[in-house]
């Protein structure tokens, strides 16, 4: 019987099929869910959109982040983010205007179809808000602008974001470094107010 069996050398045998690669799954966090809204993030993106000297790149990033979320009607009313996005539909840059329209339309469609669904909101405590308000005041004074100026607000929100949304030691040191730089470097103030230097870049350069 063996004479009818064709044997292959080990080297000639067909290679065994490679094991399929295991799929890597990224664990979702509660904040990544579309209906979980961090109020601070909404306000930060709103501040970015409302800054008159903001770059196109930063506007696109803010709108892309907003598209990932569906704020509740209460959040839309309290933060006025819906009004801000609606205004962005008339932005002179077509890409920005088109993206703003997509975000606005998606939100509007959702509330039309799911008006009874609520979202989960994450807010800062009063003590944190008080500390941050004081930081915005110091930044406004260093910038020589009004306390509620959007530029001072935008800088503080970027600092808070980069410090993991905590008023910790790095946050306090970063705010102090920013205030010092803005007070003693007129050229930095000028670059910020003209749009040459973005708040995000400024904060990253002084992050402690």
PDB file of C-alpha atoms in Angstrom:
ATOM      1  CA  UNK A   1       0.000   0.000   0.000  1.00  0.00           C
ATOM      2  CA  UNK A   2       2.881   2.328   0.777  1.00  0.00           C
ATOM      3  CA  UNK A   3       4.001   2.361  -2.833  1.00  0.00           C
ATOM      4  CA  UNK A   4       0.837   4.204  -3.772  1.00  0.00           C
ATOM      5  CA  UNK A   5       1.364   6.888  -1.107  1.00  0.00           C
ATOM      6  CA  UNK A   6       3.303   9.958  -2.154  1.00  0.00           C
ATOM      7  CA  UNK A   7       5.263  11.338   0.773  1.00  0.00           C
ATOM      8  CA  UNK A   8       6.482  14.916   0.936  1.00  0.00           C
ATOM      9  CA  UNK A   9       9.593  16.090   2.681  1.00  0.00           C
ATOM     10  CA  UNK A  10       8.989  18.326   5.683  1.00  0.00           C
ATOM     11  CA  UNK A  11      10.473  21.290   3.807  1.00  0.00           C
ATOM     12  CA  UNK A  12       8.107  20.754   0.881  1.00  0.00           C
ATOM     13  CA  UNK A  13       4.969  20.585   2.901  1.00  0.00           C
ATOM     14  CA  UNK A  14       2.617  23.483   2.627  1.00  0.00           C
ATOM     15  CA  UNK A  15       3.118  25.985   5.411  1.00  0.00           C
ATOM     16  CA  UNK A  16       0.535  25.912   8.124  1.00  0.00           C
ATOM     17  CA  UNK A  17      -1.945  28.708   7.946  1.00  0.00           C
ATOM     18  CA  UNK A  18      -1.068  31.679  10.098  1.00  0.00           C
ATOM     19  CA  UNK A  19      -3.210  32.247  13.105  1.00  0.00           C
ATOM     20  CA  UNK A  20      -5.624  35.125  12.560  1.00  0.00           C
ATOM     21  CA  UNK A  21      -4.691  38.257  14.410  1.00  0.00           C
ATOM     22  CA  UNK A  22      -6.685  38.882  17.525  1.00  0.00           C
ATOM     23  CA  UNK A  23      -8.946  41.868  17.342  1.00  0.00           C
ATOM     24  CA  UNK A  24      -8.038  44.625  19.757  1.00  0.00           C
ATOM     25  CA  UNK A  25     -10.992  46.201  21.474  1.00  0.00           C
ATOM     26  CA  UNK A  26     -10.743  49.618  23.064  1.00  0.00           C
ATOM     27  CA  UNK A  27     -12.685  49.888  26.286  1.00  0.00           C
ATOM     28  CA  UNK A  28     -15.234  52.665  26.145  1.00  0.00           C
ATOM     29  CA  UNK A  29     -15.313  55.182  28.970  1.00  0.00           C
ATOM     30  CA  UNK A  30     -18.494  56.780  30.214  1.00  0.00           C
ATOM     31  CA  UNK A  31     -17.343  60.147  28.847  1.00  0.00           C
ATOM     32  CA  UNK A  32     -16.975  58.678  25.347  1.00  0.00           C
ATOM     33  CA  UNK A  33     -20.700  57.953  25.141  1.00  0.00           C
ATOM     34  CA  UNK A  34     -22.638  60.330  22.935  1.00  0.00           C
ATOM     35  CA  UNK A  35     -25.279  61.215  25.514  1.00  0.00           C
ATOM     36  CA  UNK A  36     -22.806  61.744  28.367  1.00  0.00           C
ATOM     37  CA  UNK A  37     -21.952  65.440  28.297  1.00  0.00           C
ATOM     38  CA  UNK A  38     -19.196  67.108  30.299  1.00  0.00           C
ATOM     39  CA  UNK A  39     -20.395  70.690  30.711  1.00  0.00           C
ATOM     40  CA  UNK A  40     -16.836  72.012  30.908  1.00  0.00           C
ATOM     41  CA  UNK A  41     -16.006  70.523  27.501  1.00  0.00           C
ATOM     42  CA  UNK A  42     -19.099  72.109  25.949  1.00  0.00           C
ATOM     43  CA  UNK A  43     -18.113  75.493  27.383  1.00  0.00           C
ATOM     44  CA  UNK A  44     -14.506  75.099  26.228  1.00  0.00           C
ATOM     45  CA  UNK A  45     -15.531  74.297  22.662  1.00  0.00           C
ATOM     46  CA  UNK A  46     -18.028  77.179  22.744  1.00  0.00           C
ATOM     47  CA  UNK A  47     -15.255  79.515  23.893  1.00  0.00           C
ATOM     48  CA  UNK A  48     -13.077  78.280  21.035  1.00  0.00           C
ATOM     49  CA  UNK A  49     -15.797  78.937  18.459  1.00  0.00           C
ATOM     50  CA  UNK A  50     -16.564  82.414  19.768  1.00  0.00           C
ATOM     51  CA  UNK A  51     -12.983  83.684  19.828  1.00  0.00           C
ATOM     52  CA  UNK A  52     -12.808  86.159  16.938  1.00  0.00           C
ATOM     53  CA  UNK A  53      -9.155  85.444  16.062  1.00  0.00           C
ATOM     54  CA  UNK A  54      -9.464  81.656  16.158  1.00  0.00           C
ATOM     55  CA  UNK A  55      -7.752  79.590  13.427  1.00  0.00           C
ATOM     56  CA  UNK A  56      -9.702  77.408  11.016  1.00  0.00           C
ATOM     57  CA  UNK A  57      -7.981  74.292  12.341  1.00  0.00           C
ATOM     58  CA  UNK A  58      -9.132  74.961  15.897  1.00  0.00           C
ATOM     59  CA  UNK A  59     -12.676  75.714  14.736  1.00  0.00           C
ATOM     60  CA  UNK A  60     -12.819  72.405  12.866  1.00  0.00           C
ATOM     61  CA  UNK A  61     -11.496  70.495  15.887  1.00  0.00           C
ATOM     62  CA  UNK A  62     -14.098  72.088  18.180  1.00  0.00           C
ATOM     63  CA  UNK A  63     -16.954  71.311  15.787  1.00  0.00           C
ATOM     64  CA  UNK A  64     -15.752  67.723  15.285  1.00  0.00           C
ATOM     65  CA  UNK A  65     -15.748  67.236  19.059  1.00  0.00           C
ATOM     66  CA  UNK A  66     -19.236  68.719  19.344  1.00  0.00           C
ATOM     67  CA  UNK A  67     -20.477  66.366  16.646  1.00  0.00           C
ATOM     68  CA  UNK A  68     -19.589  63.451  18.950  1.00  0.00           C
ATOM     69  CA  UNK A  69     -22.094  64.678  21.541  1.00  0.00           C
ATOM     70  CA  UNK A  70     -25.819  65.278  21.835  1.00  0.00           C
ATOM     71  CA  UNK A  71     -26.369  67.831  24.634  1.00  0.00           C
ATOM     72  CA  UNK A  72     -29.738  67.916  26.367  1.00  0.00           C
ATOM     73  CA  UNK A  73     -32.116  70.808  25.775  1.00  0.00           C
ATOM     74  CA  UNK A  74     -31.236  72.083  29.249  1.00  0.00           C
ATOM     75  CA  UNK A  75     -27.521  72.178  28.355  1.00  0.00           C
ATOM     76  CA  UNK A  76     -28.268  73.867  25.046  1.00  0.00           C
ATOM     77  CA  UNK A  77     -30.205  76.562  26.873  1.00  0.00           C
ATOM     78  CA  UNK A  78     -27.810  77.046  29.787  1.00  0.00           C
ATOM     79  CA  UNK A  79     -24.616  77.141  27.699  1.00  0.00           C
ATOM     80  CA  UNK A  80     -26.162  78.601  24.507  1.00  0.00           C
ATOM     81  CA  UNK A  81     -23.945  76.244  22.494  1.00  0.00           C
ATOM     82  CA  UNK A  82     -26.769  75.668  20.009  1.00  0.00           C
ATOM     83  CA  UNK A  83     -26.907  79.399  19.272  1.00  0.00           C
ATOM     84  CA  UNK A  84     -23.130  79.496  18.772  1.00  0.00           C
ATOM     85  CA  UNK A  85     -23.122  76.512  16.386  1.00  0.00           C
ATOM     86  CA  UNK A  86     -26.037  78.003  14.470  1.00  0.00           C
ATOM     87  CA  UNK A  87     -24.079  81.245  13.955  1.00  0.00           C
ATOM     88  CA  UNK A  88     -21.102  79.251  12.686  1.00  0.00           C
ATOM     89  CA  UNK A  89     -23.230  78.074   9.744  1.00  0.00           C
ATOM     90  CA  UNK A  90     -22.684  81.539   8.289  1.00  0.00           C
ATOM     91  CA  UNK A  91     -18.906  81.422   8.718  1.00  0.00           C
ATOM     92  CA  UNK A  92     -17.014  82.726   5.644  1.00  0.00           C
ATOM     93  CA  UNK A  93     -14.976  79.511   5.430  1.00  0.00           C
ATOM     94  CA  UNK A  94     -17.050  76.888   3.584  1.00  0.00           C
ATOM     95  CA  UNK A  95     -15.561  73.911   5.454  1.00  0.00           C
ATOM     96  CA  UNK A  96     -16.333  75.450   8.841  1.00  0.00           C
ATOM     97  CA  UNK A  97     -19.836  76.493   7.761  1.00  0.00           C
ATOM     98  CA  UNK A  98     -20.620  73.037   6.331  1.00  0.00           C
ATOM     99  CA  UNK A  99     -19.442  71.232   9.457  1.00  0.00           C
ATOM    100  CA  UNK A 100     -21.422  73.579  11.701  1.00  0.00           C
ATOM    101  CA  UNK A 101     -24.498  72.876   9.601  1.00  0.00           C
ATOM    102  CA  UNK A 102     -23.967  69.112   9.998  1.00  0.00           C
ATOM    103  CA  UNK A 103     -23.699  69.418  13.782  1.00  0.00           C
ATOM    104  CA  UNK A 104     -26.720  71.681  14.055  1.00  0.00           C
ATOM    105  CA  UNK A 105     -28.828  69.437  11.799  1.00  0.00           C
ATOM    106  CA  UNK A 106     -27.865  66.276  13.702  1.00  0.00           C
ATOM    107  CA  UNK A 107     -28.839  67.826  17.038  1.00  0.00           C
ATOM    108  CA  UNK A 108     -32.083  69.150  15.662  1.00  0.00           C
ATOM    109  CA  UNK A 109     -33.008  65.799  14.104  1.00  0.00           C
ATOM    110  CA  UNK A 110     -32.227  63.943  17.329  1.00  0.00           C
ATOM    111  CA  UNK A 111     -34.512  66.133  19.435  1.00  0.00           C
ATOM    112  CA  UNK A 112     -37.237  65.832  16.853  1.00  0.00           C
ATOM    113  CA  UNK A 113     -37.122  62.017  17.023  1.00  0.00           C
ATOM    114  CA  UNK A 114     -36.125  61.518  20.679  1.00  0.00           C
ATOM    115  CA  UNK A 115     -37.546  64.485  22.543  1.00  0.00           C
ATOM    116  CA  UNK A 116     -38.114  62.501  25.749  1.00  0.00           C
ATOM    117  CA  UNK A 117     -34.589  61.107  26.141  1.00  0.00           C
ATOM    118  CA  UNK A 118     -32.381  62.707  28.760  1.00  0.00           C
ATOM    119  CA  UNK A 119     -28.592  62.930  28.870  1.00  0.00           C
ATOM    120  CA  UNK A 120     -26.063  62.503  31.667  1.00  0.00           C
ATOM    121  CA  UNK A 121     -24.405  65.787  32.637  1.00  0.00           C
ATOM    122  CA  UNK A 122     -21.060  66.165  34.424  1.00  0.00           C
ATOM    123  CA  UNK A 123     -20.493  69.492  36.183  1.00  0.00           C
ATOM    124  CA  UNK A 124     -17.808  71.101  38.343  1.00  0.00           C
ATOM    125  CA  UNK A 125     -18.442  71.788  42.029  1.00  0.00           C
ATOM    126  CA  UNK A 126     -18.906  75.394  43.281  1.00  0.00           C
ATOM    127  CA  UNK A 127     -15.459  75.558  44.918  1.00  0.00           C
ATOM    128  CA  UNK A 128     -13.738  74.566  41.659  1.00  0.00           C
ATOM    129  CA  UNK A 129     -15.774  77.135  39.741  1.00  0.00           C
ATOM    130  CA  UNK A 130     -14.790  79.844  42.240  1.00  0.00           C
ATOM    131  CA  UNK A 131     -11.068  79.077  41.885  1.00  0.00           C
ATOM    132  CA  UNK A 132     -11.336  79.051  38.102  1.00  0.00           C
ATOM    133  CA  UNK A 133     -13.257  82.330  38.061  1.00  0.00           C
ATOM    134  CA  UNK A 134     -10.452  83.935  40.019  1.00  0.00           C
ATOM    135  CA  UNK A 135      -7.900  82.523  37.539  1.00  0.00           C
ATOM    136  CA  UNK A 136      -9.864  84.047  34.649  1.00  0.00           C
ATOM    137  CA  UNK A 137      -9.853  87.400  36.458  1.00  0.00           C
ATOM    138  CA  UNK A 138      -6.064  87.289  36.881  1.00  0.00           C
ATOM    139  CA  UNK A 139      -5.594  86.389  33.223  1.00  0.00           C
ATOM    140  CA  UNK A 140      -7.902  89.201  32.113  1.00  0.00           C
ATOM    141  CA  UNK A 141      -5.926  91.702  34.188  1.00  0.00           C
ATOM    142  CA  UNK A 142      -2.661  90.433  32.687  1.00  0.00           C
ATOM    143  CA  UNK A 143      -4.142  90.749  29.203  1.00  0.00           C
ATOM    144  CA  UNK A 144      -5.488  94.224  30.050  1.00  0.00           C
ATOM    145  CA  UNK A 145      -8.983  93.256  28.951  1.00  0.00           C
ATOM    146  CA  UNK A 146     -12.381  93.021  30.669  1.00  0.00           C
ATOM    147  CA  UNK A 147     -12.877  90.192  33.163  1.00  0.00           C
ATOM    148  CA  UNK A 148     -15.419  88.363  30.986  1.00  0.00           C
ATOM    149  CA  UNK A 149     -13.361  88.706  27.789  1.00  0.00           C
ATOM    150  CA  UNK A 150     -13.481  85.551  25.642  1.00  0.00           C
ATOM    151  CA  UNK A 151      -9.675  85.445  25.284  1.00  0.00           C
ATOM    152  CA  UNK A 152      -9.093  85.184  29.050  1.00  0.00           C
ATOM    153  CA  UNK A 153     -11.841  82.566  29.296  1.00  0.00           C
ATOM    154  CA  UNK A 154     -10.391  80.538  26.436  1.00  0.00           C
ATOM    155  CA  UNK A 155      -6.895  80.513  27.957  1.00  0.00           C
ATOM    156  CA  UNK A 156      -8.186  79.391  31.358  1.00  0.00           C
ATOM    157  CA  UNK A 157     -10.324  76.638  29.871  1.00  0.00           C
ATOM    158  CA  UNK A 158      -7.367  75.302  27.896  1.00  0.00           C
ATOM    159  CA  UNK A 159      -5.253  75.279  31.076  1.00  0.00           C
ATOM    160  CA  UNK A 160      -7.991  73.459  32.996  1.00  0.00           C
ATOM    161  CA  UNK A 161      -8.325  70.910  30.198  1.00  0.00           C
ATOM    162  CA  UNK A 162      -4.586  70.215  30.005  1.00  0.00           C
ATOM    163  CA  UNK A 163      -4.483  69.726  33.779  1.00  0.00           C
ATOM    164  CA  UNK A 164      -7.002  66.871  33.518  1.00  0.00           C
ATOM    165  CA  UNK A 165      -9.886  69.148  34.552  1.00  0.00           C
ATOM    166  CA  UNK A 166      -8.481  69.507  38.063  1.00  0.00           C
ATOM    167  CA  UNK A 167      -7.594  72.629  40.053  1.00  0.00           C
ATOM    168  CA  UNK A 168      -4.466  70.880  41.295  1.00  0.00           C
ATOM    169  CA  UNK A 169      -0.889  72.067  41.814  1.00  0.00           C
ATOM    170  CA  UNK A 170       0.000  71.878  38.077  1.00  0.00           C
ATOM    171  CA  UNK A 171      -3.098  73.967  37.277  1.00  0.00           C
ATOM    172  CA  UNK A 172      -2.182  76.676  39.804  1.00  0.00           C
ATOM    173  CA  UNK A 173       1.446  76.763  38.640  1.00  0.00           C
ATOM    174  CA  UNK A 174       0.361  76.948  34.998  1.00  0.00           C
ATOM    175  CA  UNK A 175      -1.986  79.858  35.699  1.00  0.00           C
ATOM    176  CA  UNK A 176       0.767  81.717  37.575  1.00  0.00           C
ATOM    177  CA  UNK A 177       3.210  81.148  34.700  1.00  0.00           C
ATOM    178  CA  UNK A 178       0.648  82.389  32.169  1.00  0.00           C
ATOM    179  CA  UNK A 179      -0.177  85.493  34.198  1.00  0.00           C
ATOM    180  CA  UNK A 180       3.513  86.325  34.590  1.00  0.00           C
ATOM    181  CA  UNK A 181       4.197  85.850  30.867  1.00  0.00           C
ATOM    182  CA  UNK A 182       1.224  87.957  29.797  1.00  0.00           C
ATOM    183  CA  UNK A 183       2.054  90.755  32.252  1.00  0.00           C
ATOM    184  CA  UNK A 184       5.719  91.078  31.336  1.00  0.00           C
ATOM    185  CA  UNK A 185       5.731  90.221  27.621  1.00  0.00           C
ATOM    186  CA  UNK A 186       3.755  92.749  25.548  1.00  0.00           C
ATOM    187  CA  UNK A 187       4.701  90.904  22.360  1.00  0.00           C
ATOM    188  CA  UNK A 188       2.936  87.763  23.640  1.00  0.00           C
ATOM    189  CA  UNK A 189      -0.227  89.748  24.346  1.00  0.00           C
ATOM    190  CA  UNK A 190      -0.060  91.256  20.869  1.00  0.00           C
ATOM    191  CA  UNK A 191       0.377  87.850  19.218  1.00  0.00           C
ATOM    192  CA  UNK A 192      -2.628  86.467  21.092  1.00  0.00           C
ATOM    193  CA  UNK A 193      -4.877  89.372  20.253  1.00  0.00           C
ATOM    194  CA  UNK A 194      -3.912  89.258  16.574  1.00  0.00           C
ATOM    195  CA  UNK A 195      -4.359  85.489  16.293  1.00  0.00           C
ATOM    196  CA  UNK A 196      -0.709  84.758  15.492  1.00  0.00           C
ATOM    197  CA  UNK A 197      -0.466  82.792  18.744  1.00  0.00           C
ATOM    198  CA  UNK A 198      -3.372  80.546  19.750  1.00  0.00           C
ATOM    199  CA  UNK A 199      -4.464  80.144  23.397  1.00  0.00           C
ATOM    200  CA  UNK A 200      -3.879  76.397  23.094  1.00  0.00           C
ATOM    201  CA  UNK A 201      -0.264  76.859  22.002  1.00  0.00           C
ATOM    202  CA  UNK A 202       0.342  79.479  24.696  1.00  0.00           C
ATOM    203  CA  UNK A 203      -0.929  77.178  27.439  1.00  0.00           C
ATOM    204  CA  UNK A 204       1.066  74.195  26.157  1.00  0.00           C
ATOM    205  CA  UNK A 205       4.233  76.308  26.223  1.00  0.00           C
ATOM    206  CA  UNK A 206       3.654  77.234  29.877  1.00  0.00           C
ATOM    207  CA  UNK A 207       2.174  73.977  31.179  1.00  0.00           C
ATOM    208  CA  UNK A 208       3.759  72.984  34.500  1.00  0.00           C
TER     209      UNK A 208
END
